[in-house]
Amino acid sequence: MPLRPTELLIFGNPKGGTPFMQCARTVAIDLPLKALIWKDRAGQVWLTYNEPDYLARRHGLTEMNDVLQKMQQALSNFAAAATQP
């Protein structure tokens, strides 16, 4: 079946993911972190990922602010670098 260009990048760091899993084992379903790079019908390329604060809400984590900020900054930096022309 035809599929436009699509790449799934999987990456993570035990120092960031393990504290999440220690607080809520269910977050392991969403770790390691992933980013999806895909091309739409118009030829536009997109980079999509789940925000760490979304993952925290999804799994009922409320006391992970430092880890969340570090993960968010890392993803933001990655996205910025990956989308530079």
JSON list of C-alpha atoms in Angstrom, two decimals:
[
{"chain": "A", "resi": 1, "resn": "MET", "atom": "CA", "xyz": [0.00, 0.00, 0.00]},
{"chain": "A", "resi": 2, "resn": "PRO", "atom": "CA", "xyz": [1.35, 3.45, -0.85]},
{"chain": "A", "resi": 3, "resn": "LEU", "atom": "CA", "xyz": [2.53, 5.70, 1.96]},
{"chain": "A", "resi": 4, "resn": "ARG", "atom": "CA", "xyz": [4.05, 9.15, 1.66]},
{"chain": "A", "resi": 5, "resn": "PRO", "atom": "CA", "xyz": [7.52, 9.54, 3.23]},
{"chain": "A", "resi": 6, "resn": "THR", "atom": "CA", "xyz": [7.30, 8.90, 6.96]},
{"chain": "A", "resi": 7, "resn": "GLU", "atom": "CA", "xyz": [10.08, 8.44, 9.53]},
{"chain": "A", "resi": 8, "resn": "LEU", "atom": "CA", "xyz": [9.71, 7.61, 13.22]},
{"chain": "A", "resi": 9, "resn": "LEU", "atom": "CA", "xyz": [12.65, 8.66, 15.38]},
{"chain": "A", "resi": 10, "resn": "ILE", "atom": "CA", "xyz": [12.97, 6.97, 18.75]},
{"chain": "A", "resi": 11, "resn": "PHE", "atom": "CA", "xyz": [15.24, 8.49, 21.36]},
{"chain": "A", "resi": 12, "resn": "GLY", "atom": "CA", "xyz": [15.54, 8.90, 25.07]},
{"chain": "A", "resi": 13, "resn": "ASN", "atom": "CA", "xyz": [17.69, 9.22, 28.12]},
{"chain": "A", "resi": 14, "resn": "PRO", "atom": "CA", "xyz": [17.36, 6.99, 31.18]},
{"chain": "A", "resi": 15, "resn": "LYS", "atom": "CA", "xyz": [18.01, 10.00, 33.43]},
{"chain": "A", "resi": 16, "resn": "GLY", "atom": "CA", "xyz": [14.84, 11.60, 32.10]},
{"chain": "A", "resi": 17, "resn": "GLY", "atom": "CA", "xyz": [12.60, 8.60, 31.49]},
{"chain": "A", "resi": 18, "resn": "THR", "atom": "CA", "xyz": [13.34, 6.55, 34.60]},
{"chain": "A", "resi": 19, "resn": "PRO", "atom": "CA", "xyz": [12.04, 9.17, 37.08]},
{"chain": "A", "resi": 20, "resn": "PHE", "atom": "CA", "xyz": [8.80, 9.27, 35.05]},
{"chain": "A", "resi": 21, "resn": "MET", "atom": "CA", "xyz": [8.47, 5.50, 35.24]},
{"chain": "A", "resi": 22, "resn": "GLN", "atom": "CA", "xyz": [9.28, 5.47, 38.96]},
{"chain": "A", "resi": 23, "resn": "CYS", "atom": "CA", "xyz": [6.28, 7.74, 39.56]},
{"chain": "A", "resi": 24, "resn": "ALA", "atom": "CA", "xyz": [3.90, 6.01, 37.15]},
{"chain": "A", "resi": 25, "resn": "ARG", "atom": "CA", "xyz": [4.77, 2.73, 35.47]},
{"chain": "A", "resi": 26, "resn": "THR", "atom": "CA", "xyz": [2.16, 3.30, 32.76]},
{"chain": "A", "resi": 27, "resn": "VAL", "atom": "CA", "xyz": [4.26, 6.09, 31.22]},
{"chain": "A", "resi": 28, "resn": "ALA", "atom": "CA", "xyz": [6.55, 3.36, 29.91]},
{"chain": "A", "resi": 29, "resn": "ILE", "atom": "CA", "xyz": [4.04, 2.84, 27.09]},
{"chain": "A", "resi": 30, "resn": "ASP", "atom": "CA", "xyz": [5.03, 6.30, 25.80]},
{"chain": "A", "resi": 31, "resn": "LEU", "atom": "CA", "xyz": [8.78, 6.01, 26.39]},
{"chain": "A", "resi": 32, "resn": "PRO", "atom": "CA", "xyz": [11.32, 6.27, 24.95]},
{"chain": "A", "resi": 33, "resn": "LEU", "atom": "CA", "xyz": [10.29, 9.56, 23.38]},
{"chain": "A", "resi": 34, "resn": "LYS", "atom": "CA", "xyz": [9.39, 9.57, 19.71]},
{"chain": "A", "resi": 35, "resn": "ALA", "atom": "CA", "xyz": [9.17, 12.14, 16.94]},
{"chain": "A", "resi": 36, "resn": "LEU", "atom": "CA", "xyz": [7.33, 11.57, 13.67]},
{"chain": "A", "resi": 37, "resn": "ILE", "atom": "CA", "xyz": [8.56, 13.25, 10.51]},
{"chain": "A", "resi": 38, "resn": "TRP", "atom": "CA", "xyz": [6.09, 13.00, 7.64]},
{"chain": "A", "resi": 39, "resn": "LYS", "atom": "CA", "xyz": [5.14, 14.57, 4.33]},
{"chain": "A", "resi": 40, "resn": "ASP", "atom": "CA", "xyz": [1.55, 15.63, 3.65]},
{"chain": "A", "resi": 41, "resn": "ARG", "atom": "CA", "xyz": [-0.30, 15.55, 0.30]},
{"chain": "A", "resi": 42, "resn": "ALA", "atom": "CA", "xyz": [0.91, 19.05, -0.58]},
{"chain": "A", "resi": 43, "resn": "GLY", "atom": "CA", "xyz": [4.54, 18.04, -0.06]},
{"chain": "A", "resi": 44, "resn": "GLN", "atom": "CA", "xyz": [4.93, 19.93, 3.23]},
{"chain": "A", "resi": 45, "resn": "VAL", "atom": "CA", "xyz": [7.17, 18.13, 5.76]},
{"chain": "A", "resi": 46, "resn": "TRP", "atom": "CA", "xyz": [6.04, 18.05, 9.40]},
{"chain": "A", "resi": 47, "resn": "LEU", "atom": "CA", "xyz": [7.68, 17.11, 12.68]},
{"chain": "A", "resi": 48, "resn": "THR", "atom": "CA", "xyz": [5.26, 15.93, 15.37]},
{"chain": "A", "resi": 49, "resn": "TYR", "atom": "CA", "xyz": [5.78, 14.73, 18.93]},
{"chain": "A", "resi": 50, "resn": "ASN", "atom": "CA", "xyz": [3.90, 14.42, 22.21]},
{"chain": "A", "resi": 51, "resn": "GLU", "atom": "CA", "xyz": [4.74, 17.19, 24.66]},
{"chain": "A", "resi": 52, "resn": "PRO", "atom": "CA", "xyz": [6.14, 15.88, 27.96]},
{"chain": "A", "resi": 53, "resn": "ASP", "atom": "CA", "xyz": [3.48, 17.78, 29.92]},
{"chain": "A", "resi": 54, "resn": "TYR", "atom": "CA", "xyz": [0.82, 15.93, 27.89]},
{"chain": "A", "resi": 55, "resn": "LEU", "atom": "CA", "xyz": [2.44, 12.64, 28.87]},
{"chain": "A", "resi": 56, "resn": "ALA", "atom": "CA", "xyz": [2.48, 13.72, 32.51]},
{"chain": "A", "resi": 57, "resn": "ARG", "atom": "CA", "xyz": [-1.24, 14.60, 32.42]},
{"chain": "A", "resi": 58, "resn": "ARG", "atom": "CA", "xyz": [-2.06, 11.39, 30.56]},
{"chain": "A", "resi": 59, "resn": "HIS", "atom": "CA", "xyz": [-0.45, 9.32, 33.30]},
{"chain": "A", "resi": 60, "resn": "GLY", "atom": "CA", "xyz": [-1.51, 11.45, 36.27]},
{"chain": "A", "resi": 61, "resn": "LEU", "atom": "CA", "xyz": [1.95, 12.78, 37.15]},
{"chain": "A", "resi": 62, "resn": "THR", "atom": "CA", "xyz": [1.89, 16.08, 39.02]},
{"chain": "A", "resi": 63, "resn": "GLU", "atom": "CA", "xyz": [5.31, 16.43, 40.69]},
{"chain": "A", "resi": 64, "resn": "MET", "atom": "CA", "xyz": [7.75, 16.18, 37.80]},
{"chain": "A", "resi": 65, "resn": "ASN", "atom": "CA", "xyz": [8.29, 19.85, 36.95]},
{"chain": "A", "resi": 66, "resn": "ASP", "atom": "CA", "xyz": [12.11, 19.76, 36.76]},
{"chain": "A", "resi": 67, "resn": "VAL", "atom": "CA", "xyz": [12.17, 16.62, 34.62]},
{"chain": "A", "resi": 68, "resn": "LEU", "atom": "CA", "xyz": [9.34, 17.92, 32.44]},
{"chain": "A", "resi": 69, "resn": "GLN", "atom": "CA", "xyz": [11.14, 21.19, 31.80]},
{"chain": "A", "resi": 70, "resn": "LYS", "atom": "CA", "xyz": [14.36, 19.41, 30.84]},
{"chain": "A", "resi": 71, "resn": "MET", "atom": "CA", "xyz": [12.54, 16.99, 28.53]},
{"chain": "A", "resi": 72, "resn": "GLN", "atom": "CA", "xyz": [10.57, 19.83, 26.95]},
{"chain": "A", "resi": 73, "resn": "GLN", "atom": "CA", "xyz": [13.72, 21.87, 26.36]},
{"chain": "A", "resi": 74, "resn": "ALA", "atom": "CA", "xyz": [15.51, 18.88, 24.83]},
{"chain": "A", "resi": 75, "resn": "LEU", "atom": "CA", "xyz": [12.59, 18.19, 22.47]},
{"chain": "A", "resi": 76, "resn": "SER", "atom": "CA", "xyz": [12.30, 21.86, 21.57]},
{"chain": "A", "resi": 77, "resn": "ASN", "atom": "CA", "xyz": [16.03, 22.02, 20.77]},
{"chain": "A", "resi": 78, "resn": "PHE", "atom": "CA", "xyz": [15.80, 18.84, 18.71]},
{"chain": "A", "resi": 79, "resn": "ALA", "atom": "CA", "xyz": [12.80, 20.14, 16.76]},
{"chain": "A", "resi": 80, "resn": "ALA", "atom": "CA", "xyz": [14.47, 23.48, 16.11]},
{"chain": "A", "resi": 81, "resn": "ALA", "atom": "CA", "xyz": [17.66, 21.82, 14.86]},
{"chain": "A", "resi": 82, "resn": "ALA", "atom": "CA", "xyz": [15.77, 19.31, 12.72]},
{"chain": "A", "resi": 83, "resn": "THR", "atom": "CA", "xyz": [13.66, 21.97, 11.01]},
{"chain": "A", "resi": 84, "resn": "GLN", "atom": "CA", "xyz": [16.41, 24.44, 10.13]},
{"chain": "A", "resi": 85, "resn": "PRO", "atom": "CA", "xyz": [16.61, 25.01, 6.35]}
]
